[in-house]
Structure formats: C-alpha cells, structure tokens
C-alpha cells in the first residue's frame, strides 16, 4: 500500500517518481504504452520502503498522467515468489507551462509536517514545489524519510513536480549514509540541474555547516572534496550552456541551495570562502540567475546584491531566504513570476502574509 501520494522529483531531463510504501512490494509506472520499473540490473526491487521510477520528463509532460502499478509481495524467494494481484493508481500530472509561474518553497521544517502543508495550502495554486533541506532533524532509519514523502505527497498529490535539495541536518544521524537511496539525485549525487518548462535550475549542496574536522562530526564528514567536485560540476554546466540555461525556451534561471553561501555565516560557521567565492563568480558571470532561493537561517528575507546581507559583494542576483521557523510557527515562501516581476510572499501556517515584496526581473 502507498503510505503517501507519490512525489515527482525533477532531476536533469527526467522525473524520479518516488513512493513510500507500508509493505514490501514491486512497483512500476505506465506512461502511455511504456513501462518504467523500479529495478536494479533487471531485478525488481522490494527491500526498500521507498520506490523510485525514473522516467523521461518529455514523455510524462506530453502524456499528462501516469499509472502507478504495485504488486504486494507475500514471500520473496529463490523460486516461485508469491505476490498479490496488481493494484493500479492513476495520477494526473500538470507540467510547468509558460505564462504566470507560481511555486512554493519549504525548508527547515525539522520534522514538522502539518504546519508546512497548511502554509502551502494557504499560498494556493502552484506549478511546482521546492523542498530545500533540513526537513529531517537527523536520519536514523528509513522511517525518518516519511516526513519528506508526507509533505510532498500531501501538497502535490503526485500531480506537479518537486525540486529537492539536501540540508546540513540531513547529513546527521547514525544511518545517514542511506540518504541517497531514499531521495532523488543525479546518479546518487545531491547536486544537479533541472528543467521545468521555461524554468531552468541548478541545485547545489554545501554539505555540513562547519569544517570537516569539527568535533561534532567525530571524523564522519568529508565535505571539502565534495564541494570541490561541485566547482567542477558548475564548470561542466557552463560548458554545456546551450543544453542547460541557454537552451531555447529557458526564460527563468534559479539557483537552489540550503545554505546561503554568499553570506558571511560568522564564527565557526564561516567556512570555505575561497570555494564559495568561486561558485558565486562562475554563477554570476556565466549563468546570471534571476534568483537564488535558500534556507538554513530560519527566517524570511529578500536580499539584493550590495545589501548588508551580501557580506563580500559577490551576490550574483537577489537571494531569498525563504523559510521561517520559530518554535512550531512555520512560514514558507510563495513566488509568483509575471512578465518583468517576481513577487515573494511569506505565508504562515495560519495563512497570514509575513512578507510581501516585488522585485523587478527580466522574466
Ligand atoms: Fe540548515
């Protein structure tokens, strides 16, 4: 049985349709005449609580829907595995189209689910959802990922795309190395580009928020080389610009990361300045994004280049810190893109607006 509705994650030129289940099962999706299994080298997977079916984005966009198929296992064995009859669940899917674009951003829920779901509902119609890290407090077992699938499933009902990015708390816990198995990513990597109609985006992953040798991590972290890999990744994206952010019909360019890496985080949290400066320079000179959307600070703010928030004068575009958490009071940020304007609305879990700001932008 499905624990929550599916999440349709945008990764590269695919969607990863991911579904949490309550019992071991086999799963696949049908789009038109084609079938996409959750499999590894020809074997249908059943030993994980979350299924993943990777499908070409173009196909799902054109079809406007998919059928999720599940066969619950009775007993998996070497010969004559037994299972229940196939259950089918049809889902309508709405790809992002040109025109007014609306999306909602959630980060730093730290295991709260009802509050961000209510805030997203209060924003109203959206074309896609961004989940930008620290939805979990830490990761001990597969159950902990329920928060991701509860939030994504209840807001999108498998009917619109979701962009996912990892936060520093997602790296903590006795069993956090399983994270890539339970979340979307490009060949197991938590940084990648995505494309949603006229919107192109790049997800970057700053990793932990302190130096690798910090006592808190007990020798378990190697984010420095991981960040250096991403400098190379940004260069590859730039080399491939014509197929990425300069592709015909791309109208909006977004950078998504959990930690606002152009900002001076202060004290032991101010790390990797040389790498982050280089990211900002490459992004600013070549990609020229319209927005960077980030979390981590547990507050809502819109920060222009040259403002006090732009500590080193390296911000390539406005930075929106788009999620607030005070106790159990949560607010996410809704974005509305109309010709020449980006409107940002901070929306509380009670439906109030705690921030309303409009930016001029070439969108
Ligand atoms: Fe964080």
PDB file of N, CA, C and O in Angstrom, residues 305-361:
ATOM      1  N   UNK A 305      21.690  42.317  -4.219  1.00  0.00           N
ATOM      2  CA  UNK A 305      23.146  42.471  -4.309  1.00  0.00           C
ATOM      3  C   UNK A 305      23.542  43.846  -3.756  1.00  0.00           C
ATOM      4  O   UNK A 305      22.856  44.841  -4.004  1.00  0.00           O
ATOM      5  N   UNK A 306      24.621  43.871  -2.972  1.00  0.00           N
ATOM      6  CA  UNK A 306      25.077  45.137  -2.400  1.00  0.00           C
ATOM      7  C   UNK A 306      24.438  45.466  -1.060  1.00  0.00           C
ATOM      8  O   UNK A 306      24.821  46.442  -0.405  1.00  0.00           O
ATOM      9  N   UNK A 307      23.459  44.669  -0.628  1.00  0.00           N
ATOM     10  CA  UNK A 307      22.836  44.911   0.681  1.00  0.00           C
ATOM     11  C   UNK A 307      23.767  44.393   1.780  1.00  0.00           C
ATOM     12  O   UNK A 307      24.783  43.743   1.501  1.00  0.00           O
ATOM     13  N   UNK A 308      23.415  44.642   3.040  1.00  0.00           N
ATOM     14  CA  UNK A 308      24.259  44.200   4.161  1.00  0.00           C
ATOM     15  C   UNK A 308      24.414  42.684   4.156  1.00  0.00           C
ATOM     16  O   UNK A 308      25.440  42.147   4.572  1.00  0.00           O
ATOM     17  N   UNK A 309      23.409  41.983   3.662  1.00  0.00           N
ATOM     18  CA  UNK A 309      23.454  40.511   3.626  1.00  0.00           C
ATOM     19  C   UNK A 309      24.526  40.008   2.658  1.00  0.00           C
ATOM     20  O   UNK A 309      25.088  38.928   2.845  1.00  0.00           O
ATOM     21  N   UNK A 310      24.799  40.798   1.636  1.00  0.00           N
ATOM     22  CA  UNK A 310      25.803  40.447   0.614  1.00  0.00           C
ATOM     23  C   UNK A 310      27.184  40.786   1.188  1.00  0.00           C
ATOM     24  O   UNK A 310      27.855  41.727   0.753  1.00  0.00           O
ATOM     25  N   UNK A 311      27.621  39.976   2.159  1.00  0.00           N
ATOM     26  CA  UNK A 311      28.761  40.316   3.015  1.00  0.00           C
ATOM     27  C   UNK A 311      30.032  40.651   2.239  1.00  0.00           C
ATOM     28  O   UNK A 311      30.818  41.488   2.657  1.00  0.00           O
ATOM     29  N   UNK A 312      30.248  39.980   1.132  1.00  0.00           N
ATOM     30  CA  UNK A 312      31.508  40.156   0.394  1.00  0.00           C
ATOM     31  C   UNK A 312      31.296  40.827  -0.973  1.00  0.00           C
ATOM     32  O   UNK A 312      32.203  40.849  -1.797  1.00  0.00           O
ATOM     33  N   UNK A 313      30.075  41.299  -1.221  1.00  0.00           N
ATOM     34  CA  UNK A 313      29.791  41.954  -2.508  1.00  0.00           C
ATOM     35  C   UNK A 313      29.900  41.002  -3.682  1.00  0.00           C
ATOM     36  O   UNK A 313      30.337  41.399  -4.768  1.00  0.00           O
ATOM     37  N   UNK A 314      29.500  39.742  -3.491  1.00  0.00           N
ATOM     38  CA  UNK A 314      29.655  38.747  -4.563  1.00  0.00           C
ATOM     39  C   UNK A 314      28.323  38.147  -5.011  1.00  0.00           C
ATOM     40  O   UNK A 314      28.313  37.268  -5.870  1.00  0.00           O
ATOM     41  N   UNK A 315      27.226  38.639  -4.461  1.00  0.00           N
ATOM     42  CA  UNK A 315      25.925  38.054  -4.817  1.00  0.00           C
ATOM     43  C   UNK A 315      25.636  38.281  -6.303  1.00  0.00           C
ATOM     44  O   UNK A 315      25.662  39.429  -6.750  1.00  0.00           O
ATOM     45  N   UNK A 316      25.333  37.244  -7.047  1.00  0.00           N
ATOM     46  CA  UNK A 316      25.061  37.437  -8.475  1.00  0.00           C
ATOM     47  C   UNK A 316      23.639  37.911  -8.777  1.00  0.00           C
ATOM     48  O   UNK A 316      23.351  38.296  -9.900  1.00  0.00           O
ATOM     49  N   UNK A 317      22.757  37.888  -7.790  1.00  0.00           N
ATOM     50  CA  UNK A 317      21.336  38.207  -8.025  1.00  0.00           C
ATOM     51  C   UNK A 317      20.666  38.328  -6.652  1.00  0.00           C
ATOM     52  O   UNK A 317      21.309  38.063  -5.629  1.00  0.00           O
ATOM     53  N   UNK A 318      19.381  38.671  -6.603  1.00  0.00           N
ATOM     54  CA  UNK A 318      18.706  38.660  -5.295  1.00  0.00           C
ATOM     55  C   UNK A 318      18.747  37.270  -4.656  1.00  0.00           C
ATOM     56  O   UNK A 318      18.611  36.258  -5.349  1.00  0.00           O
ATOM     57  N   UNK A 319      18.964  37.239  -3.343  1.00  0.00           N
ATOM     58  CA  UNK A 319      18.936  35.993  -2.564  1.00  0.00           C
ATOM     59  C   UNK A 319      17.692  36.039  -1.687  1.00  0.00           C
ATOM     60  O   UNK A 319      17.520  36.980  -0.907  1.00  0.00           O
ATOM     61  N   UNK A 320      16.828  35.049  -1.826  1.00  0.00           N
ATOM     62  CA  UNK A 320      15.648  34.988  -0.961  1.00  0.00           C
ATOM     63  C   UNK A 320      15.855  33.865   0.048  1.00  0.00           C
ATOM     64  O   UNK A 320      16.047  32.712  -0.329  1.00  0.00           O
ATOM     65  N   UNK A 321      15.863  34.228   1.323  1.00  0.00           N
ATOM     66  CA  UNK A 321      15.867  33.223   2.395  1.00  0.00           C
ATOM     67  C   UNK A 321      14.381  32.945   2.635  1.00  0.00           C
ATOM     68  O   UNK A 321      13.632  33.822   3.070  1.00  0.00           O
ATOM     69  N   UNK A 322      13.977  31.714   2.323  1.00  0.00           N
ATOM     70  CA  UNK A 322      12.560  31.510   2.012  1.00  0.00           C
ATOM     71  C   UNK A 322      11.840  30.548   2.952  1.00  0.00           C
ATOM     72  O   UNK A 322      10.888  29.884   2.551  1.00  0.00           O
ATOM     73  N   UNK A 323      12.278  30.473   4.194  1.00  0.00           N
ATOM     74  CA  UNK A 323      11.569  29.606   5.127  1.00  0.00           C
ATOM     75  C   UNK A 323      11.863  30.068   6.551  1.00  0.00           C
ATOM     76  O   UNK A 323      13.016  30.337   6.889  1.00  0.00           O
ATOM     77  N   UNK A 324      10.820  30.139   7.361  1.00  0.00           N
ATOM     78  CA  UNK A 324      10.971  30.653   8.724  1.00  0.00           C
ATOM     79  C   UNK A 324      10.423  29.645   9.723  1.00  0.00           C
ATOM     80  O   UNK A 324       9.369  29.054   9.491  1.00  0.00           O
ATOM     81  N   UNK A 325      11.141  29.448  10.809  1.00  0.00           N
ATOM     82  CA  UNK A 325      10.661  28.547  11.859  1.00  0.00           C
ATOM     83  C   UNK A 325      10.979  29.174  13.217  1.00  0.00           C
ATOM     84  O   UNK A 325      12.131  29.484  13.518  1.00  0.00           O
ATOM     85  N   UNK A 326       9.913  29.389  14.013  1.00  0.00           N
ATOM     86  CA  UNK A 326      10.081  29.898  15.376  1.00  0.00           C
ATOM     87  C   UNK A 326       9.233  29.009  16.272  1.00  0.00           C
ATOM     88  O   UNK A 326       8.004  29.100  16.232  1.00  0.00           O
ATOM     89  N   UNK A 327       9.868  28.149  17.047  1.00  0.00           N
ATOM     90  CA  UNK A 327       9.104  27.147  17.790  1.00  0.00           C
ATOM     91  C   UNK A 327       8.408  26.251  16.787  1.00  0.00           C
ATOM     92  O   UNK A 327       9.042  25.657  15.930  1.00  0.00           O
ATOM     93  N   UNK A 328       7.048  26.217  16.888  1.00  0.00           N
ATOM     94  CA  UNK A 328       6.302  25.430  15.898  1.00  0.00           C
ATOM     95  C   UNK A 328       5.644  26.326  14.855  1.00  0.00           C
ATOM     96  O   UNK A 328       4.863  25.848  14.032  1.00  0.00           O
ATOM     97  N   UNK A 329       5.910  27.645  14.934  1.00  0.00           N
ATOM     98  CA  UNK A 329       5.311  28.558  13.957  1.00  0.00           C
ATOM     99  C   UNK A 329       6.153  28.542  12.692  1.00  0.00           C
ATOM    100  O   UNK A 329       7.322  28.918  12.714  1.00  0.00           O
ATOM    101  N   UNK A 330       5.537  28.102  11.586  1.00  0.00           N
ATOM    102  CA  UNK A 330       6.272  27.943  10.332  1.00  0.00           C
ATOM    103  C   UNK A 330       5.734  28.919   9.287  1.00  0.00           C
ATOM    104  O   UNK A 330       4.543  29.184   9.223  1.00  0.00           O
ATOM    105  N   UNK A 331       6.640  29.445   8.460  1.00  0.00           N
ATOM    106  CA  UNK A 331       6.221  30.173   7.257  1.00  0.00           C
ATOM    107  C   UNK A 331       7.129  29.773   6.110  1.00  0.00           C
ATOM    108  O   UNK A 331       8.350  29.711   6.270  1.00  0.00           O
ATOM    109  N   UNK A 332       6.532  29.473   4.973  1.00  0.00           N
ATOM    110  CA  UNK A 332       7.298  29.219   3.751  1.00  0.00           C
ATOM    111  C   UNK A 332       7.156  30.415   2.836  1.00  0.00           C
ATOM    112  O   UNK A 332       6.527  31.420   3.193  1.00  0.00           O
ATOM    113  N   UNK A 333       7.753  30.338   1.650  1.00  0.00           N
ATOM    114  CA  UNK A 333       7.660  31.466   0.723  1.00  0.00           C
ATOM    115  C   UNK A 333       7.051  31.024  -0.596  1.00  0.00           C
ATOM    116  O   UNK A 333       7.467  30.032  -1.185  1.00  0.00           O
ATOM    117  N   UNK A 334       6.060  31.797  -1.032  1.00  0.00           N
ATOM    118  CA  UNK A 334       5.474  31.597  -2.345  1.00  0.00           C
ATOM    119  C   UNK A 334       6.084  32.590  -3.319  1.00  0.00           C
ATOM    120  O   UNK A 334       6.386  33.735  -2.943  1.00  0.00           O
ATOM    121  N   UNK A 335       6.297  32.158  -4.557  1.00  0.00           N
ATOM    122  CA  UNK A 335       6.875  33.011  -5.596  1.00  0.00           C
ATOM    123  C   UNK A 335       5.906  33.066  -6.767  1.00  0.00           C
ATOM    124  O   UNK A 335       5.370  32.042  -7.181  1.00  0.00           O
ATOM    125  N   UNK A 336       5.693  34.285  -7.280  1.00  0.00           N
ATOM    126  CA  UNK A 336       4.819  34.456  -8.447  1.00  0.00           C
ATOM    127  C   UNK A 336       5.606  35.219  -9.500  1.00  0.00           C
ATOM    128  O   UNK A 336       6.048  36.346  -9.260  1.00  0.00           O
ATOM    129  N   UNK A 337       5.822  34.593 -10.643  1.00  0.00           N
ATOM    130  CA  UNK A 337       6.609  35.196 -11.717  1.00  0.00           C
ATOM    131  C   UNK A 337       5.670  35.648 -12.827  1.00  0.00           C
ATOM    132  O   UNK A 337       4.971  34.827 -13.435  1.00  0.00           O
ATOM    133  N   UNK A 338       5.647  36.971 -13.032  1.00  0.00           N
ATOM    134  CA  UNK A 338       4.876  37.548 -14.137  1.00  0.00           C
ATOM    135  C   UNK A 338       5.857  38.335 -14.991  1.00  0.00           C
ATOM    136  O   UNK A 338       6.940  38.670 -14.508  1.00  0.00           O
ATOM    137  N   UNK A 339       5.503  38.677 -16.233  1.00  0.00           N
ATOM    138  CA  UNK A 339       6.468  39.396 -17.069  1.00  0.00           C
ATOM    139  C   UNK A 339       7.043  40.622 -16.354  1.00  0.00           C
ATOM    140  O   UNK A 339       6.303  41.496 -15.909  1.00  0.00           O
ATOM    141  N   UNK A 340       8.371  40.647 -16.188  1.00  0.00           N
ATOM    142  CA  UNK A 340       9.059  41.795 -15.601  1.00  0.00           C
ATOM    143  C   UNK A 340       9.060  41.836 -14.089  1.00  0.00           C
ATOM    144  O   UNK A 340       9.690  42.711 -13.483  1.00  0.00           O
ATOM    145  N   UNK A 341       8.370  40.892 -13.412  1.00  0.00           N
ATOM    146  CA  UNK A 341       8.235  40.971 -11.949  1.00  0.00           C
ATOM    147  C   UNK A 341       8.344  39.603 -11.289  1.00  0.00           C
ATOM    148  O   UNK A 341       7.854  38.606 -11.825  1.00  0.00           O
ATOM    149  N   UNK A 342       8.973  39.581 -10.122  1.00  0.00           N
ATOM    150  CA  UNK A 342       8.914  38.403  -9.252  1.00  0.00           C
ATOM    151  C   UNK A 342       8.328  38.872  -7.923  1.00  0.00           C
ATOM    152  O   UNK A 342       8.876  39.769  -7.277  1.00  0.00           O
ATOM    153  N   UNK A 343       7.224  38.274  -7.542  1.00  0.00           N
ATOM    154  CA  UNK A 343       6.599  38.614  -6.267  1.00  0.00           C
ATOM    155  C   UNK A 343       6.906  37.513  -5.261  1.00  0.00           C
ATOM    156  O   UNK A 343       6.807  36.322  -5.585  1.00  0.00           O
ATOM    157  N   UNK A 344       7.322  37.898  -4.046  1.00  0.00           N
ATOM    158  CA  UNK A 344       7.633  36.937  -2.989  1.00  0.00           C
ATOM    159  C   UNK A 344       6.651  37.160  -1.844  1.00  0.00           C
ATOM    160  O   UNK A 344       6.469  38.291  -1.385  1.00  0.00           O
ATOM    161  N   UNK A 345       6.000  36.077  -1.418  1.00  0.00           N
ATOM    162  CA  UNK A 345       5.046  36.167  -0.299  1.00  0.00           C
ATOM    163  C   UNK A 345       5.458  35.178   0.786  1.00  0.00           C
ATOM    164  O   UNK A 345       5.545  33.975   0.521  1.00  0.00           O
ATOM    165  N   UNK A 346       5.715  35.659   1.995  1.00  0.00           N
ATOM    166  CA  UNK A 346       5.946  34.763   3.124  1.00  0.00           C
ATOM    167  C   UNK A 346       4.592  34.348   3.682  1.00  0.00           C
ATOM    168  O   UNK A 346       3.795  35.198   4.077  1.00  0.00           O
ATOM    169  N   UNK A 347       4.313  33.037   3.696  1.00  0.00           N
ATOM    170  CA  UNK A 347       2.978  32.544   4.064  1.00  0.00           C
ATOM    171  C   UNK A 347       3.084  31.692   5.330  1.00  0.00           C
ATOM    172  O   UNK A 347       3.824  30.709   5.365  1.00  0.00           O
ATOM    173  N   UNK A 348       2.343  32.064   6.373  1.00  0.00           N
ATOM    174  CA  UNK A 348       2.406  31.310   7.628  1.00  0.00           C
ATOM    175  C   UNK A 348       1.495  30.095   7.565  1.00  0.00           C
ATOM    176  O   UNK A 348       0.640  29.983   6.691  1.00  0.00           O
ATOM    177  N   UNK A 349       1.658  29.221   8.561  1.00  0.00           N
ATOM    178  CA  UNK A 349       0.812  28.026   8.598  1.00  0.00           C
ATOM    179  C   UNK A 349      -0.634  28.389   8.939  1.00  0.00           C
ATOM    180  O   UNK A 349      -1.528  27.561   8.798  1.00  0.00           O
ATOM    181  N   UNK A 350      -0.868  29.624   9.372  1.00  0.00           N
ATOM    182  CA  UNK A 350      -2.255  30.061   9.599  1.00  0.00           C
ATOM    183  C   UNK A 350      -2.787  30.865   8.427  1.00  0.00           C
ATOM    184  O   UNK A 350      -3.892  31.413   8.484  1.00  0.00           O
ATOM    185  N   UNK A 351      -1.983  30.996   7.372  1.00  0.00           N
ATOM    186  CA  UNK A 351      -2.456  31.668   6.157  1.00  0.00           C
ATOM    187  C   UNK A 351      -2.130  33.149   6.099  1.00  0.00           C
ATOM    188  O   UNK A 351      -2.470  33.819   5.124  1.00  0.00           O
ATOM    189  N   UNK A 352      -1.479  33.692   7.135  1.00  0.00           N
ATOM    190  CA  UNK A 352      -1.115  35.113   7.127  1.00  0.00           C
ATOM    191  C   UNK A 352       0.064  35.360   6.186  1.00  0.00           C
ATOM    192  O   UNK A 352       0.785  34.446   5.824  1.00  0.00           O
ATOM    193  N   UNK A 353       0.212  36.629   5.802  1.00  0.00           N
ATOM    194  CA  UNK A 353       1.360  37.019   4.965  1.00  0.00           C
ATOM    195  C   UNK A 353       2.323  37.827   5.830  1.00  0.00           C
ATOM    196  O   UNK A 353       1.956  38.879   6.340  1.00  0.00           O
ATOM    197  N   UNK A 354       3.559  37.299   6.013  1.00  0.00           N
ATOM    198  CA  UNK A 354       4.524  37.998   6.865  1.00  0.00           C
ATOM    199  C   UNK A 354       5.591  38.707   6.043  1.00  0.00           C
ATOM    200  O   UNK A 354       6.458  39.368   6.590  1.00  0.00           O
ATOM    201  N   UNK A 355       5.517  38.539   4.746  1.00  0.00           N
ATOM    202  CA  UNK A 355       6.451  39.243   3.864  1.00  0.00           C
ATOM    203  C   UNK A 355       5.762  39.371   2.509  1.00  0.00           C
ATOM    204  O   UNK A 355       5.170  38.409   2.037  1.00  0.00           O
ATOM    205  N   UNK A 356       5.793  40.557   1.947  1.00  0.00           N
ATOM    206  CA  UNK A 356       5.273  40.726   0.586  1.00  0.00           C
ATOM    207  C   UNK A 356       6.200  41.700  -0.107  1.00  0.00           C
ATOM    208  O   UNK A 356       6.325  42.844   0.310  1.00  0.00           O
ATOM    209  N   UNK A 357       6.868  41.231  -1.119  1.00  0.00           N
ATOM    210  CA  UNK A 357       7.843  42.088  -1.786  1.00  0.00           C
ATOM    211  C   UNK A 357       7.850  41.781  -3.279  1.00  0.00           C
ATOM    212  O   UNK A 357       7.720  40.608  -3.673  1.00  0.00           O
ATOM    213  N   UNK A 358       8.022  42.813  -4.077  1.00  0.00           N
ATOM    214  CA  UNK A 358       8.048  42.603  -5.527  1.00  0.00           C
ATOM    215  C   UNK A 358       9.389  43.063  -6.066  1.00  0.00           C
ATOM    216  O   UNK A 358       9.874  44.140  -5.718  1.00  0.00           O
ATOM    217  N   UNK A 359       9.995  42.237  -6.898  1.00  0.00           N
ATOM    218  CA  UNK A 359      11.288  42.549  -7.489  1.00  0.00           C
ATOM    219  C   UNK A 359      11.114  42.751  -8.992  1.00  0.00           C
ATOM    220  O   UNK A 359      10.353  42.016  -9.623  1.00  0.00           O
ATOM    221  N   UNK A 360      11.846  43.722  -9.543  1.00  0.00           N
ATOM    222  CA  UNK A 360      11.900  43.826 -10.996  1.00  0.00           C
ATOM    223  C   UNK A 360      12.832  42.748 -11.507  1.00  0.00           C
ATOM    224  O   UNK A 360      13.908  42.543 -10.952  1.00  0.00           O
ATOM    225  N   UNK A 361      12.431  42.039 -12.536  1.00  0.00           N
ATOM    226  CA  UNK A 361      13.291  40.979 -13.064  1.00  0.00           C
ATOM    227  C   UNK A 361      12.970  40.738 -14.524  1.00  0.00           C
ATOM    228  O   UNK A 361      11.827  40.917 -14.961  1.00  0.00           O
TER     229      UNK A 361
END
